[in-house]
Short mmCIF file of C-alpha atoms in Angstrom, two decimals:
data_model
loop_
_atom_site.label_atom_id
_atom_site.label_comp_id
_atom_site.label_asym_id
_atom_site.label_seq_id
_atom_site.Cartn_x
_atom_site.Cartn_y
_atom_site.Cartn_z
CA MET F 287 117.15 84.00 84.91
CA SER F 288 113.47 83.63 85.71
CA ILE F 289 112.01 84.75 89.01
CA SER F 290 111.20 81.25 90.17
CA SER F 291 114.73 79.92 89.66
CA THR F 292 116.19 82.95 91.48
CA PHE F 293 113.77 82.20 94.29
CA HIS F 294 114.87 78.60 94.33
CA LYS F 295 118.52 79.50 94.56
CA TRP F 296 117.94 82.13 97.26
CA GLY F 297 115.68 79.78 99.11
CA SER F 298 118.46 77.23 99.47
CA PRO F 299 120.02 77.69 102.92
CA ARG F 300 123.24 76.07 101.76
CA TRP F 301 123.67 78.40 98.81
CA PHE F 302 122.77 81.38 101.01
CA TYR F 303 125.31 80.31 103.64
CA GLN F 304 128.11 80.12 101.09
CA PHE F 305 127.14 83.33 99.27
CA SER F 306 126.73 85.36 102.48
CA GLY F 307 130.09 84.14 103.76
CA ARG F 308 131.78 86.02 100.93
CA LEU F 309 129.84 89.23 101.71
CA LEU F 310 130.57 89.28 105.46
CA PRO F 311 134.08 90.84 105.50
CA TRP F 312 133.00 93.57 103.04
CA LEU F 313 129.89 94.45 105.02
CA ALA F 314 131.79 94.42 108.32
CA GLY F 315 134.64 96.60 107.08
CA LEU F 316 132.51 99.09 105.16
CA SER F 317 129.85 99.49 107.86
CA LEU F 318 132.36 100.05 110.66
CA LEU F 319 134.35 102.45 108.49
CA LEU F 320 131.27 104.50 107.63
CA LEU F 321 129.86 104.44 111.17
CA LEU F 322 133.12 105.30 112.93
CA GLY F 323 134.25 107.75 110.24
CA GLY F 324 130.85 109.44 110.12
CA CYS F 325 130.70 109.74 113.93
CA ILE F 326 134.20 111.23 114.20
CA TRP F 327 133.40 113.57 111.30
CA GLY F 328 130.09 114.60 112.84
CA LEU F 329 131.34 114.94 116.41
CA ALA F 330 134.68 116.65 115.83
CA PHE F 331 134.68 118.41 112.47
CA VAL F 332 131.15 119.62 111.73
CA PRO F 333 130.25 123.08 113.10
CA ALA F 334 127.76 123.32 115.96
CA ASP F 335 124.12 124.10 115.18
CA TYR F 336 123.04 127.77 115.26
CA LYS F 337 120.27 127.02 117.76
CA GLN F 338 120.98 123.72 119.48
CA GLY F 339 124.77 124.05 119.72
CA ASN F 340 126.53 120.75 120.25
CA SER F 341 123.48 118.75 121.36
CA PHE F 342 122.35 118.39 117.73
CA ARG F 343 125.31 116.05 117.10
CA ILE F 344 123.39 113.10 118.54
CA ILE F 345 121.54 113.19 115.20
CA TYR F 346 124.41 111.10 113.79
CA ILE F 347 123.23 108.12 115.85
CA HIS F 348 119.57 108.95 116.42
CA VAL F 349 118.48 109.30 112.79
CA PRO F 350 120.35 106.19 111.48
CA ALA F 351 119.07 104.05 114.38
CA SER F 352 115.47 105.23 113.84
CA ALA F 353 115.56 104.86 110.05
CA VAL F 354 117.12 101.39 110.10
CA ALA F 355 114.77 100.27 112.91
CA MET F 356 111.88 101.07 110.54
CA GLY F 357 113.63 99.63 107.49
CA ALA F 358 114.34 96.44 109.44
CA TYR F 359 110.66 96.10 110.28
CA VAL F 360 109.65 96.43 106.65
CA THR F 361 112.25 93.79 105.74
CA MET F 362 110.85 91.52 108.45
CA ALA F 363 107.26 91.96 107.26
CA VAL F 364 108.28 91.29 103.64
CA ALA F 365 110.18 88.15 104.75
CA GLY F 366 107.07 87.11 106.67
CA ALA F 367 104.88 87.57 103.59
CA ILE F 368 107.35 85.60 101.43
CA HIS F 369 107.32 82.81 103.99
CA LEU F 370 103.52 82.75 104.15
CA ILE F 371 103.05 82.77 100.38
CA TRP F 372 105.94 80.67 99.09
CA ARG F 373 106.65 78.68 102.28
CA MET F 374 110.32 79.61 101.94
CA LYS F 375 112.21 78.41 105.02
CA LEU F 376 115.02 80.91 104.56
CA ALA F 377 112.50 83.77 104.79
CA ALA F 378 111.37 82.44 108.17
CA MET F 379 114.98 82.37 109.37
CA VAL F 380 115.55 85.96 108.18
CA MET F 381 112.37 87.01 109.97
CA LYS F 382 113.49 85.42 113.21
CA ALA F 383 116.97 86.99 112.90
CA ILE F 384 115.64 90.53 112.37
CA ALA F 385 113.48 90.79 115.53
CA PRO F 386 116.30 91.16 118.12
CA ILE F 387 118.31 93.50 115.84
CA GLY F 388 115.26 95.67 115.20
CA ALA F 389 114.40 95.74 118.90
CA SER F 390 117.96 96.88 119.75
CA LEU F 391 117.93 99.62 117.10
CA THR F 392 114.50 100.85 118.23
CA PHE F 393 115.72 100.94 121.83
CA LEU F 394 118.77 102.93 120.69
CA ALA F 395 116.50 105.35 118.81
CA LEU F 396 114.30 105.87 121.88
CA LEU F 397 117.32 106.27 124.16
CA THR F 398 119.17 108.77 121.95
CA GLY F 399 115.87 110.60 121.41
CA ALA F 400 115.39 110.98 125.17
CA VAL F 401 118.99 112.15 125.63
CA TRP F 402 118.45 114.66 122.83
CA GLY F 403 115.07 115.78 124.11
CA LYS F 404 116.28 116.78 127.57
CA PRO F 405 118.61 119.65 126.57
CA THR F 406 116.53 120.87 123.61
CA TRP F 407 112.82 120.37 124.41
CA GLY F 408 113.31 120.30 128.17
CA THR F 409 111.99 116.77 128.74
CA TRP F 410 113.16 113.17 128.37
CA TRP F 411 109.79 111.91 127.30
CA VAL F 412 106.46 113.14 126.03
CA TRP F 413 103.51 111.07 124.79
CA ASP F 414 103.34 112.61 121.34
CA ALA F 415 102.37 110.66 118.23
CA ARG F 416 105.94 110.11 116.95
CA ILE F 417 107.45 108.91 120.23
CA THR F 418 104.46 106.74 121.15
CA SER F 419 104.33 105.06 117.73
CA VAL F 420 108.07 104.27 117.95
CA LEU F 421 107.47 102.78 121.41
CA ILE F 422 104.77 100.60 119.79
CA LEU F 423 107.37 99.52 117.20
CA PHE F 424 109.62 98.45 120.08
CA PHE F 425 106.79 96.41 121.64
CA LEU F 426 106.01 94.83 118.23
CA TYR F 427 109.60 93.60 117.99
CA LEU F 428 109.45 92.27 121.56
CA GLY F 429 106.10 90.64 120.77
CA ILE F 430 107.57 88.83 117.79
CA ILE F 431 110.53 87.57 119.85
CA ALA F 432 108.15 86.35 122.58
CA LEU F 433 105.71 84.80 120.10
CA HIS F 434 108.55 82.90 118.49
CA GLN F 435 109.57 81.42 121.80
CA ALA F 436 106.00 80.53 122.77
CA PHE F 437 105.77 77.85 120.08
CA GLU F 438 107.35 74.41 120.27
CA ASN F 439 106.81 73.91 116.58
CA ARG F 440 109.02 75.96 114.27
CA ASP F 441 106.59 76.19 111.36
CA ALA F 442 103.72 77.24 113.59
CA ALA F 443 105.95 79.88 115.21
CA ALA F 444 107.03 81.24 111.82
CA LYS F 445 103.45 81.44 110.58
CA ALA F 446 102.19 83.25 113.68
CA CYS F 447 105.14 85.67 113.66
CA ALA F 448 104.66 86.37 109.95
CA VAL F 449 101.02 87.35 110.52
CA LEU F 450 101.96 89.59 113.46
CA ALA F 451 104.79 91.16 111.45
CA ILE F 452 102.42 91.93 108.55
CA VAL F 453 99.72 93.36 110.82
CA GLY F 454 102.31 95.50 112.62
CA ALA F 455 103.62 96.89 109.32
CA VAL F 456 100.68 99.34 109.46
CA ASN F 457 102.62 101.14 112.19
CA ILE F 458 105.47 102.09 109.84
CA PRO F 459 103.62 104.73 107.76
CA ILE F 460 102.04 105.95 111.00
CA ILE F 461 105.52 106.55 112.49
CA TYR F 462 106.74 108.22 109.31
CA TRP F 463 103.82 110.63 108.87
CA SER F 464 102.90 111.03 112.57
CA VAL F 465 104.66 114.41 112.67
CA GLU F 466 102.62 115.60 109.66
CA TRP F 467 99.22 114.18 110.59
CA TRP F 468 99.06 115.32 114.22
CA TYR F 469 100.37 118.17 116.37
CA SER F 470 103.49 116.73 118.00
CA LEU F 471 106.56 117.92 119.88
CA HIS F 472 108.85 116.06 117.50
CA GLN F 473 109.82 118.06 114.43
CA PRO F 474 109.25 116.79 110.84
CA ALA F 475 112.03 115.08 108.85
CA SER F 476 115.05 117.15 107.80
CA ILE F 477 116.10 114.90 104.94
CA SER F 478 113.83 115.25 101.96
CA PHE F 479 113.79 112.88 99.01
CA THR F 480 111.68 115.14 96.80
CA GLY F 481 112.62 118.68 97.80
CA GLU F 482 115.54 120.41 99.45
CA SER F 483 116.74 119.06 102.80
CA THR F 484 116.57 121.51 105.70
CA ILE F 485 119.89 120.34 107.13
CA HIS F 486 122.95 122.20 105.84
CA PRO F 487 125.14 120.14 103.42
CA THR F 488 128.17 120.28 105.76
CA MET F 489 126.03 118.58 108.43
CA LEU F 490 124.19 116.31 106.03
CA ARG F 491 127.28 114.57 104.58
CA PRO F 492 128.42 112.82 107.80
CA LEU F 493 124.78 111.93 108.44
CA MET F 494 124.65 110.19 105.07
CA ALA F 495 127.81 108.30 106.07
CA THR F 496 126.41 107.06 109.40
CA LEU F 497 123.00 106.39 107.81
CA SER F 498 124.45 104.16 105.08
CA GLY F 499 126.86 102.69 107.65
CA MET F 500 123.93 101.73 109.86
CA TYR F 501 122.12 100.05 106.94
CA LEU F 502 125.25 98.03 106.14
CA PHE F 503 125.73 97.23 109.83
CA PHE F 504 122.15 95.90 109.90
CA ALA F 505 122.82 93.80 106.80
CA TRP F 506 126.02 92.44 108.37
CA VAL F 507 124.42 91.44 111.68
CA LEU F 508 121.37 90.09 109.85
CA LEU F 509 123.61 87.79 107.78
CA LEU F 510 125.48 86.65 110.92
CA PHE F 511 122.26 85.83 112.79
CA THR F 512 120.68 84.14 109.75
CA ARG F 513 123.79 82.02 109.22
CA ALA F 514 123.72 80.90 112.85
CA GLU F 515 120.05 79.98 112.41
CA ILE F 516 120.84 78.05 109.21
CA LEU F 517 123.55 76.01 110.96
CA ASP F 518 121.18 75.27 113.83
CA ARG F 519 118.30 74.15 111.62
CA GLU F 520 120.39 72.19 109.14
CA ARG F 521 122.65 70.61 111.71
CA ASN F 522 121.62 67.12 110.62
CA THR F 523 122.66 67.67 107.01
CA ARG F 524 125.92 66.53 105.57
CA TRP F 525 127.16 69.95 104.44
CA VAL F 526 126.77 71.52 107.88
CA GLN F 527 128.49 68.58 109.54
CA ASP F 528 131.32 68.94 107.04
CA ILE F 529 131.73 72.64 107.89
CA VAL F 530 131.58 72.09 111.65
CA CYS F 531 133.95 69.10 111.57
CA GLY F 532 136.28 70.96 109.20
CA GLU F 533 136.49 73.89 111.59
CA ALA F 534 136.97 71.65 114.58
CA ARG F 535 139.86 69.79 113.06
CA MET A 267 104.20 84.83 85.10
CA ALA A 268 101.39 82.53 86.06
CA MET A 269 101.29 81.99 89.78
CA HIS A 270 100.52 78.68 91.40
CA PRO A 271 96.82 78.91 92.43
CA GLN A 272 97.56 77.99 96.04
CA ARG A 273 100.26 80.65 96.32
CA LYS A 274 97.97 83.16 94.67
CA GLN A 275 95.38 82.43 97.32
CA ARG A 276 97.95 82.93 100.09
CA LEU A 277 99.05 86.20 98.47
CA ILE A 278 95.41 87.35 98.54
CA ILE A 279 95.23 86.42 102.24
CA VAL A 280 98.38 88.46 102.98
CA ILE A 281 96.95 91.47 101.12
CA PHE A 282 93.66 90.98 102.97
CA ILE A 283 95.47 91.01 106.36
CA LEU A 284 97.27 94.25 105.37
CA VAL A 285 94.06 95.95 104.20
CA ILE A 286 92.11 94.94 107.33
CA ALA A 287 94.95 96.01 109.65
CA GLY A 288 95.28 99.30 107.76
CA LEU A 289 91.54 99.89 107.97
CA ALA A 290 91.49 99.14 111.70
CA ALA A 291 94.41 101.50 112.32
CA GLY A 292 92.77 104.17 110.16
CA LEU A 293 89.46 103.97 112.03
CA LEU A 294 91.25 103.97 115.37
CA GLY A 295 93.29 107.00 114.36
CA TYR A 296 90.16 108.78 113.11
CA ALA A 297 88.25 108.05 116.33
CA LEU A 298 91.12 109.20 118.53
CA LYS A 299 92.12 112.13 116.29
CA GLU A 300 91.70 114.78 118.97
CA ASN A 301 93.51 112.69 121.58
CA ILE A 302 96.52 111.93 119.42
CA ASN A 303 97.21 115.64 118.97
CA LEU A 304 99.68 116.61 121.67
CA PHE A 305 98.43 120.17 122.05
CA TYR A 306 95.73 122.70 121.15
CA PRO A 307 96.79 125.56 118.87
CA PRO A 308 95.63 129.05 120.00
CA ALA A 309 92.88 129.14 117.35
CA GLU A 310 91.15 126.13 118.95
CA ILE A 311 91.57 127.56 122.45
CA VAL A 312 90.09 130.92 121.48
CA SER A 313 87.17 129.30 119.62
CA GLY A 314 86.30 127.33 122.77
CA LYS A 315 87.28 123.86 121.57
CA ALA A 316 89.73 123.40 124.45
CA PRO A 317 88.21 122.56 127.86
CA VAL A 318 88.52 125.15 130.64
CA GLY A 319 90.07 124.05 133.95
CA LYS A 320 91.33 120.69 132.66
CA ALA A 321 94.95 119.58 132.25
CA ILE A 322 95.74 120.22 128.58
CA ARG A 323 98.61 121.41 126.41
CA ALA A 324 98.79 124.55 124.32
CA GLY A 325 101.30 124.95 121.52
CA GLY A 326 102.42 127.50 118.99
CA MET A 327 104.97 130.21 118.38
CA VAL A 328 106.11 132.66 121.07
CA GLN A 329 105.13 136.07 119.69
CA GLU A 330 108.01 138.49 119.10
CA GLY A 331 108.29 141.10 121.86
CA SER A 332 105.70 139.42 124.08
CA VAL A 333 107.90 137.86 126.78
CA GLN A 334 107.63 139.66 130.13
CA ARG A 335 109.76 138.41 133.02
CA ALA A 336 109.16 139.37 136.64
CA SER A 337 112.18 141.00 138.24
CA ASP A 338 111.76 139.33 141.65
CA SER A 339 110.65 135.79 140.70
CA LEU A 340 110.73 133.17 137.95
CA LYS A 341 107.28 134.27 136.74
CA THR A 342 107.02 134.72 132.99
CA ARG A 343 104.18 135.88 130.76
CA PHE A 344 104.24 135.46 127.02
CA VAL A 345 101.86 135.26 124.08
CA VAL A 346 101.58 132.11 121.97
CA THR A 347 100.34 132.52 118.42
CA ASP A 348 99.47 130.27 115.49
CA PHE A 349 99.13 133.37 113.27
CA SER A 350 95.35 133.23 113.39
CA ALA A 351 94.76 133.62 117.14
CA VAL A 352 96.74 134.34 120.31
CA VAL A 353 96.72 133.00 123.87
CA THR A 354 98.53 134.53 126.84
CA VAL A 355 100.53 132.02 128.89
CA GLU A 356 101.61 132.51 132.49
CA TYR A 357 104.34 130.29 133.91
CA GLU A 358 106.54 130.18 136.97
CA GLY A 359 109.67 128.05 136.67
CA ILE A 360 112.76 127.41 134.63
CA LEU A 361 112.35 127.69 130.87
CA PRO A 362 114.23 125.36 128.47
CA ASP A 363 117.39 126.73 126.84
CA LEU A 364 115.78 126.89 123.41
CA PHE A 365 112.86 128.99 124.66
CA ALA A 366 112.90 132.30 122.78
CA GLU A 367 110.67 134.76 121.00
CA GLY A 368 109.80 133.55 117.52
CA GLU A 369 110.40 129.92 118.52
CA GLY A 370 107.97 127.03 118.97
CA VAL A 371 106.68 126.12 122.41
CA VAL A 372 104.40 123.50 123.99
CA ALA A 373 103.02 124.38 127.43
CA SER A 374 101.08 122.03 129.71
CA GLY A 375 98.70 123.43 132.28
CA LYS A 376 95.12 124.64 132.60
CA LEU A 377 93.09 127.20 130.72
CA GLY A 378 91.61 129.73 133.16
CA GLU A 379 88.15 131.30 133.00
CA ASP A 380 89.91 134.57 132.12
CA GLY A 381 91.32 133.04 128.90
CA VAL A 382 94.88 132.98 130.25
CA PHE A 383 96.71 129.65 130.06
CA TYR A 384 98.32 128.82 133.42
CA ALA A 385 101.26 126.56 132.60
CA THR A 386 103.01 124.14 134.94
CA GLU A 387 105.57 123.02 132.34
CA VAL A 388 106.95 124.69 129.22
CA LEU A 389 108.76 122.69 126.52
CA ALA A 390 110.63 124.12 123.55
CA LYS A 391 109.59 122.84 120.12
CA HIS A 392 112.35 123.32 117.60
CA ASP A 393 111.99 122.94 113.86
CA GLU A 394 113.81 120.61 111.43
CA THR A 395 116.37 123.19 110.25
CA TYR A 396 120.02 122.63 111.09
CA MET A 397 122.87 124.91 110.00
CA PRO A 398 126.18 126.31 111.25
CA PRO A 399 125.97 129.71 113.05
CA GLU A 400 127.96 131.40 110.26
CA VAL A 401 125.38 130.33 107.68
CA SER A 402 122.56 131.60 109.88
CA ASP A 403 124.39 134.94 110.33
CA ALA A 404 124.96 135.21 106.58
CA LEU A 405 121.28 134.49 105.89
CA GLU A 406 120.22 137.11 108.42
CA LYS A 407 122.56 139.70 106.91
CA ALA A 408 121.31 138.92 103.42
CA ALA A 409 117.71 139.28 104.59
CA ALA A 410 118.49 142.60 106.29
CA LYS A 411 120.22 143.86 103.14
CA ARG A 412 117.27 142.84 101.00
CA ALA A 413 114.88 144.65 103.33
CA GLU A 414 117.09 147.74 103.20
CA GLN A 415 117.19 147.72 99.42
CA GLN A 416 113.45 147.27 99.27
CA GLU A 417 113.00 150.26 101.52
CA LYS A 418 115.30 152.34 99.30
CA GLY A 419 113.40 151.23 96.25
CA GLU A 420 110.14 152.31 97.79
CA LEU A 421 111.56 155.73 98.59
#
């Protein structure tokens, strides 16, 4: 199949609605299983850390929330670019759906970070490069939500949000490398893709479970929100009216 | 695949936005380089880069065997090192649980004329290593054994 015909198929809200409907139960089940299982595993069965004791266990929420908050932003910026270049309506809907999810995940990352910081560093908050750049990520998400609501016209809103999302994408590498580029209180990453991770395998396994669970959870909620947006925008079409009337009957 | 000329133009605009935004962020980061750093390492304090008498932060490793606690108050004196220079820190107050010799620390306060850093707050900076206590004990034992064997070998 050529790229353009794949694009056409994926760009069709109706096809996307039907296809995503089949994915929903799998994503829901698998994400909740991995998140709950990983949390129970990490909280009850993994040994305490040699330095931080039990407080390190918040890693099982903090790291997945932070990683997916950043991944969600990249997805949003890519959807924005696709909308700008190919004028794909579905991409605009995905973009709009991601902003509140990303904002919630970023808030969770900041909150769990503060709760973790108090017993280990000795402070809830410090204006270091990592924490400040994540706070900027939170404001970017809020900015995109607000910008969307400031426009009466949907297409104008999508275009403006896409540009903001793309400009804000610069923040993502800054967050990721902030702990390497500047002196900060936050420590560098423990999970390494190229070398050996500095977190012991017994502690890393449940983290991998909650991390993948959080990615699937994001995908699940993203599909739910996008589907709601599709129904709203296509409410005057025959196929949506058929679905709604069918469910009402 | 040949791209529609109009789409190609939009793609170029998107890339242009990214490059400009990246450039702006890069210049901003370069201009504010010193301000983005949370703390001064001892080497910069000793070489006079850190201002005297102003509220700043100093960070590094607490030197082994350098912590002196007063017996009648919460006053503590310790040496912070970055392995190229050292700064003595004086602090009165409660230290974080993770504060220890050989561990990272970030202190906020003022640098005195005498070269001593008078801290009003001390934060612990831990590294990115996580392991169970048994593993840490095993590693320590292995390291001690290796050192012992080395000593024997030298004799």
